[in-house]
Coordinates of C-alpha atoms in Angstrom, one line a residue:
X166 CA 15.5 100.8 220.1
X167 CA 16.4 104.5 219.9
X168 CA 19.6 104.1 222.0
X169 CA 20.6 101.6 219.8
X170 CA 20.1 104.3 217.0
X171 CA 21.8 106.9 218.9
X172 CA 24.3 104.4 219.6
X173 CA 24.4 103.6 215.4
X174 CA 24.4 107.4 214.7
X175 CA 27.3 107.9 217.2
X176 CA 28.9 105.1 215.4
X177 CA 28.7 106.1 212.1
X178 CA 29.7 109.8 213.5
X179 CA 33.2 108.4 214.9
X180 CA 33.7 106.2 211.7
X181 CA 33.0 109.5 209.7
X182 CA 35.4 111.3 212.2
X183 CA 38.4 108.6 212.2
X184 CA 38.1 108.8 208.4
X185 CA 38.4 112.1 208.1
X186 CA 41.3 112.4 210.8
X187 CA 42.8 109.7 208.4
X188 CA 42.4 111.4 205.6
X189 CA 44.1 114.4 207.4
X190 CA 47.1 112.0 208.7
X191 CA 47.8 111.2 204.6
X192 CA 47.4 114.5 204.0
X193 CA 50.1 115.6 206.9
X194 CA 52.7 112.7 205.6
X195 CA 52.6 113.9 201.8
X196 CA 53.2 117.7 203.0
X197 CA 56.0 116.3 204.7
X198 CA 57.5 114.8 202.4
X199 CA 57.6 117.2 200.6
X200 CA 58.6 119.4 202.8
X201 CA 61.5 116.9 203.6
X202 CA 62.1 116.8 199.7
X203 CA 62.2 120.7 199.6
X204 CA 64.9 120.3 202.9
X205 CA 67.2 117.5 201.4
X206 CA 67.5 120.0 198.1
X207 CA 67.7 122.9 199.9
X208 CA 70.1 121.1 201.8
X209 CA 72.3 119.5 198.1
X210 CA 71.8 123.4 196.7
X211 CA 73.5 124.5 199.8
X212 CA 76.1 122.3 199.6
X213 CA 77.1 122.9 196.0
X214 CA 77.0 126.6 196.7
X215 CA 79.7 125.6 198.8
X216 CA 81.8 124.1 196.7
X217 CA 81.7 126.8 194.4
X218 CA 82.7 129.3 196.9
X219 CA 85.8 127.4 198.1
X220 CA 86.5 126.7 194.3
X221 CA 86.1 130.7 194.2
X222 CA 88.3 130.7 197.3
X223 CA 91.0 128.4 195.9
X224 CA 91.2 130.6 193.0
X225 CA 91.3 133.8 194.4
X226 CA 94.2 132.2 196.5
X227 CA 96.0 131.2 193.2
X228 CA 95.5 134.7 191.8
X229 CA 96.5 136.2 194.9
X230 CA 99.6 134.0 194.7
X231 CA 100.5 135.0 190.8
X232 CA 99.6 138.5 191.4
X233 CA 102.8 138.0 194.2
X234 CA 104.9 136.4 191.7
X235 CA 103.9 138.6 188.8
X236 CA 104.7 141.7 191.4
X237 CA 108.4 140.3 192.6
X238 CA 109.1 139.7 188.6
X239 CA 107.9 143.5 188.2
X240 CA 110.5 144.1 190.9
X241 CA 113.0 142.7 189.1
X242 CA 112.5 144.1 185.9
X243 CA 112.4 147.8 187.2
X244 CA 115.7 146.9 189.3
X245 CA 116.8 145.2 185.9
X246 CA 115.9 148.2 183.5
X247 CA 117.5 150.4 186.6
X248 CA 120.7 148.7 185.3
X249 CA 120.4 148.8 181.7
X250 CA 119.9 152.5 181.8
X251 CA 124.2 152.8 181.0
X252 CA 123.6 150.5 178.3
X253 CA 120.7 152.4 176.9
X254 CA 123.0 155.6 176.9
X255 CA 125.8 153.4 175.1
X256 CA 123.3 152.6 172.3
X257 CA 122.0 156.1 172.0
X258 CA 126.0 156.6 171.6
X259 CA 126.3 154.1 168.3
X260 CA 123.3 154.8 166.9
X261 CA 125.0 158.1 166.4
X262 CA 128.0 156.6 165.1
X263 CA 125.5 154.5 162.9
X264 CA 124.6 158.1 161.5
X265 CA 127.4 158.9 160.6
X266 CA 128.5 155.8 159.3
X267 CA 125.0 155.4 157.3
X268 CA 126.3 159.4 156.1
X269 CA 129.9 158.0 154.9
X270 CA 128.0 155.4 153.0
X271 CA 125.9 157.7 151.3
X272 CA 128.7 159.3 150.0
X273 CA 130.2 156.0 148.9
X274 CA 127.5 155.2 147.3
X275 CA 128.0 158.3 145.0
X276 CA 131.6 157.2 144.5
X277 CA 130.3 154.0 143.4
X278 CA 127.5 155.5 140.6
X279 CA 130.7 155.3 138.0
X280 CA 131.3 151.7 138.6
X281 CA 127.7 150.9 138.2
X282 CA 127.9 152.5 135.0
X283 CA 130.8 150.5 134.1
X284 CA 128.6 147.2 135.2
X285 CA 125.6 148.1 132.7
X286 CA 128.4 148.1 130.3
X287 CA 129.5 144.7 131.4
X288 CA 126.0 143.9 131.7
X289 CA 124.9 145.4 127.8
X290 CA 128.0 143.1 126.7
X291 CA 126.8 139.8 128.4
X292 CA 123.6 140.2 126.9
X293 CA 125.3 140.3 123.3
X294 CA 127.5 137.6 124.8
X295 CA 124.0 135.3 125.2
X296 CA 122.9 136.3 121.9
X297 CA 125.8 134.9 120.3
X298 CA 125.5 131.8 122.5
X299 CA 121.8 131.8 121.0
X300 CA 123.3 131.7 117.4
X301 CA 125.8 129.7 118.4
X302 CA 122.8 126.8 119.7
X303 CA 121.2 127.8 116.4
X304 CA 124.5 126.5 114.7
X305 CA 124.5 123.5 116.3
X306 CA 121.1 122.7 115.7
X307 CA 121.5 123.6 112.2
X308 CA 125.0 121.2 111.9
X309 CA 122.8 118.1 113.9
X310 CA 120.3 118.5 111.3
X311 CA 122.3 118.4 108.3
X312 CA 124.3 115.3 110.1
X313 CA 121.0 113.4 111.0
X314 CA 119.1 114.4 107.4
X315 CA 122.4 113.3 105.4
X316 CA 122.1 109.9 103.6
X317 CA 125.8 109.2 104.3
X318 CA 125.7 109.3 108.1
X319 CA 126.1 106.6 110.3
X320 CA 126.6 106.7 114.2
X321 CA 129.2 103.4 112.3
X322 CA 130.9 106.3 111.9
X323 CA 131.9 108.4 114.7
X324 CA 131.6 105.6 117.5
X325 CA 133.1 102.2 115.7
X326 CA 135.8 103.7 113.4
X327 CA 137.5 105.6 116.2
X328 CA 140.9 104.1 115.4
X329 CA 143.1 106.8 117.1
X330 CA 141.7 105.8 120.0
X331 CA 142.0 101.9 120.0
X332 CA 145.5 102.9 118.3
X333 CA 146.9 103.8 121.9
X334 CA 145.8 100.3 123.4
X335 CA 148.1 98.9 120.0
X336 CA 151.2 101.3 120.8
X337 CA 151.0 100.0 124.6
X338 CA 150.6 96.3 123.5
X339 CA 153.6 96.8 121.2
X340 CA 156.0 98.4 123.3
X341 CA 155.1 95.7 125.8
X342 CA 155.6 93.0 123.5
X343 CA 159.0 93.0 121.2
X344 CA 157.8 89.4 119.3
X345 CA 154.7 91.6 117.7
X346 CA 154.7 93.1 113.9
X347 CA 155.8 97.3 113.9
X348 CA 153.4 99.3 114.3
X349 CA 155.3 101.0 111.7
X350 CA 153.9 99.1 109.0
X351 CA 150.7 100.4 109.8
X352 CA 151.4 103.7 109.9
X353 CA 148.3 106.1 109.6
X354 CA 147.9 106.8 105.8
X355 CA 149.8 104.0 105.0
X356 CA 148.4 102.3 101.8
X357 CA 147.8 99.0 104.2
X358 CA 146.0 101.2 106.2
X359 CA 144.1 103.0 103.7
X360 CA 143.1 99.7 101.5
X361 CA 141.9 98.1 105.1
X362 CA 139.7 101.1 105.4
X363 CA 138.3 101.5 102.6
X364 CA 137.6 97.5 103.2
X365 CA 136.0 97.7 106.3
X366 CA 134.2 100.7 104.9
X367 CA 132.2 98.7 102.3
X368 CA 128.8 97.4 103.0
X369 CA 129.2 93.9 101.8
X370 CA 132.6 93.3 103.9
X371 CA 129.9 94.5 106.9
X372 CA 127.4 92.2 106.1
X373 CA 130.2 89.4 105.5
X374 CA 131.5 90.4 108.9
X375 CA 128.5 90.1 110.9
X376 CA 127.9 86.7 109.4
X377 CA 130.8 85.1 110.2
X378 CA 130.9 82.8 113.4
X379 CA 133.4 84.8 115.4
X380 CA 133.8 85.5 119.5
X381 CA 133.6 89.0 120.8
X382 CA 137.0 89.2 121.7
X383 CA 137.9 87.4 117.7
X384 CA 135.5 90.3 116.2
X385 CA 137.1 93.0 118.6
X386 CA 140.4 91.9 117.3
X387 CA 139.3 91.8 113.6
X388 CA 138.4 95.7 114.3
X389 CA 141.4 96.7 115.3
X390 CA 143.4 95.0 112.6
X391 CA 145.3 97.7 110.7
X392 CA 144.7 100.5 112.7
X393 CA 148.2 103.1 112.9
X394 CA 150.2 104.5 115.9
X395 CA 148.1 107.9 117.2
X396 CA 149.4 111.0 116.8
X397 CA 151.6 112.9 118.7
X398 CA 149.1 114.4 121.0
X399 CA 145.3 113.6 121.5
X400 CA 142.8 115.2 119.6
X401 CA 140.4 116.3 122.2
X402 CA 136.7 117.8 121.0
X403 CA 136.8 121.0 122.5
X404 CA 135.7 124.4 120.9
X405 CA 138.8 126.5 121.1
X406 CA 137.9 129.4 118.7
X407 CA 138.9 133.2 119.3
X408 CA 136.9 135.4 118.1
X409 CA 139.8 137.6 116.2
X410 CA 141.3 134.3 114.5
X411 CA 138.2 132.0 114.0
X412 CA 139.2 128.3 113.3
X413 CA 136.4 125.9 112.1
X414 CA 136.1 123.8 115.5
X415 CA 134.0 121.0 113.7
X416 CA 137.4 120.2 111.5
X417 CA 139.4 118.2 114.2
X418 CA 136.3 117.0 115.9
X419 CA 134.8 115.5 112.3
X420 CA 138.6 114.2 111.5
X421 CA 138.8 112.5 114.9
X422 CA 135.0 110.7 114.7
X423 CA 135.9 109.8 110.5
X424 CA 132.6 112.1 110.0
X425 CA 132.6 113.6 106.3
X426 CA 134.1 117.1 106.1
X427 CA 131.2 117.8 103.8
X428 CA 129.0 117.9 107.2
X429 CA 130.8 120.9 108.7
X430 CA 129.2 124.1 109.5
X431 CA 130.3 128.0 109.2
X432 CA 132.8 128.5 112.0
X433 CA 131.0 129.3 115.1
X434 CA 131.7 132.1 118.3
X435 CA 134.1 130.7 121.5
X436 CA 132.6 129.6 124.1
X437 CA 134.1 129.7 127.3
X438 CA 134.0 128.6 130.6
X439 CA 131.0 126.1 130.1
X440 CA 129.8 123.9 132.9
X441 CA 131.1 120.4 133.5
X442 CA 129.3 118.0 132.7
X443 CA 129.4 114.4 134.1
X444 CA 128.8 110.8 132.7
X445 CA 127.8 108.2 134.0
X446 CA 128.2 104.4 132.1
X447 CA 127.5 101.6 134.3
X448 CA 128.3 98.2 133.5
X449 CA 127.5 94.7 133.7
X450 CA 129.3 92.2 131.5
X451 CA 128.9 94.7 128.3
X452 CA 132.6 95.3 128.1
X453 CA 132.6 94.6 124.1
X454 CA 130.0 97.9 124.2
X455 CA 132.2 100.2 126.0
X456 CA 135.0 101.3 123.1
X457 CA 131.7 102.4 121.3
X458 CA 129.8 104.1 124.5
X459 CA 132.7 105.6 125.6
X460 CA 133.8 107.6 122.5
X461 CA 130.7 108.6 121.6
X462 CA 130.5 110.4 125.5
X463 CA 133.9 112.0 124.6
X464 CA 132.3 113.3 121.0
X465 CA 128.9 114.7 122.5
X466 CA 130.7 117.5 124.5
X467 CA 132.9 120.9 123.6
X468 CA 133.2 121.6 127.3
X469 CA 134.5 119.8 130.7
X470 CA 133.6 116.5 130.8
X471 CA 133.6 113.9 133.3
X472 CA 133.0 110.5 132.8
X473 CA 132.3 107.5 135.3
X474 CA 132.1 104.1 134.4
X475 CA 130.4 102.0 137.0
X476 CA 131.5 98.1 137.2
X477 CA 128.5 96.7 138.4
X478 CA 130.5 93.7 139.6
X479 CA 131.1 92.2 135.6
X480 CA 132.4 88.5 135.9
X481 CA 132.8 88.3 132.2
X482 CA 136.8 87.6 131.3
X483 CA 136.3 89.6 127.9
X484 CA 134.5 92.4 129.7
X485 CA 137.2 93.1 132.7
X486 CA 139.7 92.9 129.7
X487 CA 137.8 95.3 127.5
X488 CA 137.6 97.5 131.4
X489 CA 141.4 97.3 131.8
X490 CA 142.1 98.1 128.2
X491 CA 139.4 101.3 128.2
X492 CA 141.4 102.5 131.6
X493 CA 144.4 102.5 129.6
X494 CA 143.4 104.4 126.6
X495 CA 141.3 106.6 128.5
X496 CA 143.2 107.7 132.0
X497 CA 140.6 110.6 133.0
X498 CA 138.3 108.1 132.8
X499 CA 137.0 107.1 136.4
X500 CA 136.6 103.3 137.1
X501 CA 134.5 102.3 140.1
X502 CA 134.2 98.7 140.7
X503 CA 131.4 97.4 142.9
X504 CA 129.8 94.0 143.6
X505 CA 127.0 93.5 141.7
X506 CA 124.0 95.7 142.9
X507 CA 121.5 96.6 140.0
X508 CA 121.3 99.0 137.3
X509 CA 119.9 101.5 140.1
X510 CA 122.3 101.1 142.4
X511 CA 125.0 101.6 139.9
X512 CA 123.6 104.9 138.8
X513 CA 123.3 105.7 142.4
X514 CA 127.4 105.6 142.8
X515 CA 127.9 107.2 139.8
X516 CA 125.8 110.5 140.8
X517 CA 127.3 110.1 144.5
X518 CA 131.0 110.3 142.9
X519 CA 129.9 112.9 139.9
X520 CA 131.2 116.4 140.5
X521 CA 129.9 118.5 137.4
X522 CA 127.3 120.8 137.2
X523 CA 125.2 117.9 135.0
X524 CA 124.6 115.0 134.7
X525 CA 124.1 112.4 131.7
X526 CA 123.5 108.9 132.1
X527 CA 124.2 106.5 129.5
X528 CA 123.9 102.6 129.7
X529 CA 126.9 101.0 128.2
X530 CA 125.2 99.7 125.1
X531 CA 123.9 103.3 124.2
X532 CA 125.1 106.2 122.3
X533 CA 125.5 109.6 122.5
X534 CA 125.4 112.1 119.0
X535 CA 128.2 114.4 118.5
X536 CA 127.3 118.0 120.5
X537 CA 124.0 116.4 122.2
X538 CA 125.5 117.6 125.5
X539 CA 126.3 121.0 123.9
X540 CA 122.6 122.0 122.5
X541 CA 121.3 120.6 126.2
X542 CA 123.7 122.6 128.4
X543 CA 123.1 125.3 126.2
X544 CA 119.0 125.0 126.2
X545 CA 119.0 124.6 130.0
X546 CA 121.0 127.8 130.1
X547 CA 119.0 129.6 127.8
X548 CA 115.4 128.7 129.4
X549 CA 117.3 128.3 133.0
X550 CA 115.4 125.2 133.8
X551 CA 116.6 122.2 135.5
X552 CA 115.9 118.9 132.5
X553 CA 116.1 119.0 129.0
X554 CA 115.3 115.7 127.1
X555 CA 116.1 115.0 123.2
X556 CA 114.3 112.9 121.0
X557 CA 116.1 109.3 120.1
X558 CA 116.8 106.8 117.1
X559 CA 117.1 103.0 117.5
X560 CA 119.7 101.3 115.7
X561 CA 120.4 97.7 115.2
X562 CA 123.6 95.7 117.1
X563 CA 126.1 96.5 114.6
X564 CA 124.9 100.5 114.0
X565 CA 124.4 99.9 110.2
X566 CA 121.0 101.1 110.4
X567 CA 119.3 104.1 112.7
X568 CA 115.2 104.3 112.2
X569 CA 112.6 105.7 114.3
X570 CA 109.4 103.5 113.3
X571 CA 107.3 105.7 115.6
X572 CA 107.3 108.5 118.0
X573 CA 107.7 108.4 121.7
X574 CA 108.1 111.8 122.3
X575 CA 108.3 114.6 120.1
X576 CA 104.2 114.5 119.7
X577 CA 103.7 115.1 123.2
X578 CA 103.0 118.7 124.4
X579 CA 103.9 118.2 127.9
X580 CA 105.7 116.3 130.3
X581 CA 104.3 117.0 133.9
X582 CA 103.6 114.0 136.5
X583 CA 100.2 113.3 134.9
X584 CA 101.5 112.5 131.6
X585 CA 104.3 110.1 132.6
X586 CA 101.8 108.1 135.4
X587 CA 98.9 107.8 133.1
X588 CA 101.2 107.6 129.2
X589 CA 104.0 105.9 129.9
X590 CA 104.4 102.8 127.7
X591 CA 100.9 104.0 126.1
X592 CA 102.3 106.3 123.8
X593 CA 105.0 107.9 126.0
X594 CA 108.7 106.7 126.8
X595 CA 111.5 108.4 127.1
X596 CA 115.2 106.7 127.2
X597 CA 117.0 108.0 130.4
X598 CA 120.0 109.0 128.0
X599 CA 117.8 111.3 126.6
X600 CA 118.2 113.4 129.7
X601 CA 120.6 115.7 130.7
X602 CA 120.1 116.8 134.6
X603 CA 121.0 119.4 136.7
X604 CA 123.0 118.8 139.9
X605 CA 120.4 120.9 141.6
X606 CA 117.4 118.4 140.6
X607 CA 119.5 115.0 141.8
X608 CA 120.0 116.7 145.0
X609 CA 117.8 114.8 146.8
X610 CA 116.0 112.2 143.9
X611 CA 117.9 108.3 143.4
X612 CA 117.0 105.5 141.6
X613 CA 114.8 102.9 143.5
X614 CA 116.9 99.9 144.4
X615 CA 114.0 97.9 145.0
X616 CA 113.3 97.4 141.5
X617 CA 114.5 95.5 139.2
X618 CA 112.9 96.8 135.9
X619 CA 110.7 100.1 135.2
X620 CA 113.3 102.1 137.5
X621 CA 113.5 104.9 134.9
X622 CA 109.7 104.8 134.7
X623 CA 109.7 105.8 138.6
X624 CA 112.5 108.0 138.4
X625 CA 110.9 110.0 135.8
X626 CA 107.7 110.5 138.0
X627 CA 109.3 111.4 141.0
X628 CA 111.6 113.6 139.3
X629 CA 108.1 115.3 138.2
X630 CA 106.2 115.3 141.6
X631 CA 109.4 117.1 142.8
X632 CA 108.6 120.0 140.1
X633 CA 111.7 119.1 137.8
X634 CA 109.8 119.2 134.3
X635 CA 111.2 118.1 131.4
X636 CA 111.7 120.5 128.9
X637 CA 112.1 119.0 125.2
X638 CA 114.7 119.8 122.6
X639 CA 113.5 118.9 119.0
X640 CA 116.5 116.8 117.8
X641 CA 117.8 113.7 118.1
X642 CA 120.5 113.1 120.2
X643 CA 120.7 109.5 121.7
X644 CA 121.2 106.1 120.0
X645 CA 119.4 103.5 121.7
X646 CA 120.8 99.9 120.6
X647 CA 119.0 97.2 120.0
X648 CA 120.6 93.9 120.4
X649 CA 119.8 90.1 121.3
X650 CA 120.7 91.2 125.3
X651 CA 117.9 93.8 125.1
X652 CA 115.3 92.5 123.0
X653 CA 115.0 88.8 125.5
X654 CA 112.4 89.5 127.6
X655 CA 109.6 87.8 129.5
X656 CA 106.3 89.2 129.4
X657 CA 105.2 87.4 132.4
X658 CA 108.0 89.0 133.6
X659 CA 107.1 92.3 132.8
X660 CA 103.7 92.6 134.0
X661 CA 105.0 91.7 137.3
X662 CA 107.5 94.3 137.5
X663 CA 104.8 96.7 135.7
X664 CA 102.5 95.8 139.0
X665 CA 105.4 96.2 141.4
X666 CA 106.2 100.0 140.3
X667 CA 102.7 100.5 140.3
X668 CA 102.2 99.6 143.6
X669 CA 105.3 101.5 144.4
X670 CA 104.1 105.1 142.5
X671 CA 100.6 104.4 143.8
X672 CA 102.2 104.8 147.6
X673 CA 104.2 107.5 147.1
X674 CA 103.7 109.5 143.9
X675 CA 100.3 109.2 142.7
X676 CA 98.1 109.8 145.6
X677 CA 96.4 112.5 143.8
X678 CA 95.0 110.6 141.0
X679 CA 92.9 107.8 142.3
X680 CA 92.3 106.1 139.1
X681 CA 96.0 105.6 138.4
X682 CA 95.8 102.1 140.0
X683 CA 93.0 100.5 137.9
X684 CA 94.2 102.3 134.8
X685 CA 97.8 100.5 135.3
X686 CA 96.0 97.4 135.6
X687 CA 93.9 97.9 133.0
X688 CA 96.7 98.9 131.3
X689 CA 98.5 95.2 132.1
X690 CA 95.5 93.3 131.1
X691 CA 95.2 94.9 127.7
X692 CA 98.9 94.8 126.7
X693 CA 100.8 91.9 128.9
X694 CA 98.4 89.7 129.8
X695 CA 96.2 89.6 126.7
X696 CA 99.4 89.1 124.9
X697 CA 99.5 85.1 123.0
X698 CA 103.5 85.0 124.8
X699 CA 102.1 85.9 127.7
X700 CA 99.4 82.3 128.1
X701 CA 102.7 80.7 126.2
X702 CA 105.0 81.5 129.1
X703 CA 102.3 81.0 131.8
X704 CA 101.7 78.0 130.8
X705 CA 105.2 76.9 130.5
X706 CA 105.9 78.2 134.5
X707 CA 102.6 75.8 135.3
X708 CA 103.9 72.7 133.7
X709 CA 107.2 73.2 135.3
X710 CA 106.0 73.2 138.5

């Protein structure tokens, strides 16, 4: 029994002992694993330390290598400023001869202090010059005034009783044709001639007129019944009054439109050397307007004018007749005939082919008022700005009566790109033959072809985002004609072509004025689409199709 607890003891020792050696063996493997952690990052640290040094190496090689380069180049510049050095004596050589020179010049500039006197002189004289031409615009505005406040005047007037004009288209058909009656017997001042005057002067012949069931080309040739041959030589209105012998330059220029004498003014100062100024008339089958457009573009100017009439590719017989005649009676005129393009487009060849220092558009059915172009060209001069717009009256299709039942622009106070995006058609509209533009500010700006309605609305806001303000003149100078041709519209129509330049100035123009879109629209709801015409026509188009 006690070797069998010895035996048990020495058991329980050994188990005690293998435990503990087991216990030791763990112990061993987890120190060395460790350790073999510490080795394989020791090893990784190593390895990346490495890398770094032969990225250090491989740089310092490249460094090495510029500092070679950068050392040859320093060899060639010191070889190359070696060179130079005759060249650097040969400049220290003219600058002084640029001493002396700048010496010489000195003492031409004291030869010169007389003539600069003399140019303050010229200088003190200009400025008197522009204060004249300030009186002179003061004249004029004065003279449109008592025109447009007299009860007796009538655009009838000046742009459908220019007989000495359509006179020259009767002396060529004459001479042409040996079977017609003498021009002779309708001699100007005639008593025929007078008595037909006085005839087609008087109101109820007008109204009888208009009432009659007559052609164009019937009414054209009930016009020009009776008028005489023209005179020797062509009354052109241009100022040409000297200053030492003062002639009243309103007398042949009120005797060649049939304007009252009463409406003349005090004889005003010369003015000379004026800018040109060019006009542009495009037309599309308005032929029967052009006698009427075209002289009152001759009467708004005392300087060099230039006018353009653009065939927009007219297919109407009385209109190419009415184009040949107008080329005939007016051979400065320039004709360009085009297919038919757009409204746009034709204003677009017009200001490629204009060569004056402005420009006026007019639309063949439009007027201009005696010396419009004058007070503009003078106001741009004066304020040396790049637009000036007039106000405007609207008259019926025969010109007997001019009204202005409200105002478009005169109540505004400006005219920058806001205005026109978020006003136009609102309460603000301006006819583009209101204008007058510098060459300078059509540089670069053209009608959009891509429209085919509210084209002056985007020309006017892009001419504004391009900083060419409008700056207003208060008088009016346009005549904006109202006929069955420009009162047949569609409001369905409209709204679409209102939505189309909206989209258009949206893209382009009006980026910085987010609410420009929804304020258009709006805009449509409230006046096209709200409109009784408007459901009329849209329900038309649906039955149709």
């Amino acid at each position: 029994m006690a070797y069998v607890r010895q035996l048990a003891q020495a058991l329980t020792q050994e188990q005690n002992r293998s435990s503990a050696l087991s216990a030791q063996q763990d112990e061993a493997q987890r120190e060395m694993a460790r350790l073999k952690a510490q080795h394989e990052d020791a090893l990784r640290r190593y390895a990346d330390t490495l890398a770094l040094r032969d990225e250090e190496i491989r740089t310092l090689l490249a460094a090495h290598q510029q500092l070679q380069t950068g050392l040859l180049q320093t060899s060639s510049q010191i070889h190359l400023a070696t060179q130079l050095q005759p060249a650097l004596e040969q400049l220290h050589t003219h600058v002084e001869e640029l001493e002396a020179s700048l010496l010489q010049a000195r003492n031409d500039a004291a030869a010169h202090e007389a003539t600069i006197a003399g140019l303050r002189s010229t200088v003190q004289n200009q400025e008197e010059t522009v204060e004249h031409l300030r009186q002179h615009v003061q004249m004029l505005q004065k003279q449109l005034n008592i025109i447009h406040n007299s009860h007796s005047w009538l655009m009838t007037k000046p742009v459908r009783a220019t007989g000495r004009l359509v006179r020259r288209l009767a002396q060529h058909r004459n001479e042409d044709n040996t079977n017609s009656l003498s021009h002779n017997a309708y001699t100007h001042g005639s008593l025929v001639q007078k008595i037909l005057h006085l005839a087609k002067g008087s109101h109820l012949v007008r109204q009888v007129y208009y009432r009659l069931p007559l052609s164009d080309e019937q009414r054209f040739k009930l016009r020009t019944l009776g008028r005489g041959a023209p005179p020797s030589s062509r009354v052109t209105p241009r100022m040409q009054v000297s200053a030492e012998h003062p002639s009243p330059p309103s007398a042949p220029l009120l005797t060649y439109l049939d304007i009252p004498a009463h409406h003349t003014v005090a004889p005003t100062l010369s003015v000379e050397n004026l800018p040109q100024v060019s006009i542009i008339i495009p037309c599309f089958n308005q032929g029967h307007f052009l006698v009427d457009s075209l002289a009152s573009a001759h009467a708004s100017y005392s300087g060099p004018v230039e006018v353009i009439v653009v065939n927009d590719g007219s297919t109407d017989p009385f209109s190419l007749r009415c184009l040949r005649d107008m080329a005939a009676i007016y051979p400065d005129v320039h004709f360009i005939h085009q297919e038919n393009s757009g409204l746009s487009a034709s204003r677009n060849t017009g200001i490629a082919a204009a060569n004056g220092d402005y420009i006026q558009f007019l639309d063949a059915d439009d007027l201009l008022v005696p010396g419009k172009l004058d007070a503009q060209v003078a106001h741009l001069l004066d304020q040396n700005q790049d637009v000036s717009i007039c106000n405007y009256l609207i008259a019926d299709a025969q010109l007997n009566n001019h009204s202005k039942t409200d105002e478009t622009i005169a109540t505004h106070s400006s005219f920058e790109l806001k205005d026109f995006l978020f006003k136009w058609e609102r309460s603000l509209s301006i006819p583009i033959h209101c204008g007058l533009f510098s060459r300078r500010a059509l540089s670069e700006i053209r009608f959009n072809t891509e429209l085919h309605a509210k084209e002056d609305w985007v020309f006017w806001c892009t001419l504004a985002s391009n900083g060419f303000i409008p700056h207003y003149i208060d008088f009016h100078g346009a005549v904006y004609r109202m006929h069955q041709g420009s009162m047949r519209r569609s409001f369905v129509r409209m709204a679409r072509q209102w939505m189309q330049a909206v989209t258009y100035l949206d893209k382009n123009v009006a980026s910085a004025y987010p609410s420009f879109f929804e304020e258009s629209v709006l805009w449509m709801n409230r006046y096209y689409r709200s409109n009784p015409i408007y459901q009329d026509e849209l329900k038309q188009i649906e039955g149709l199709s």
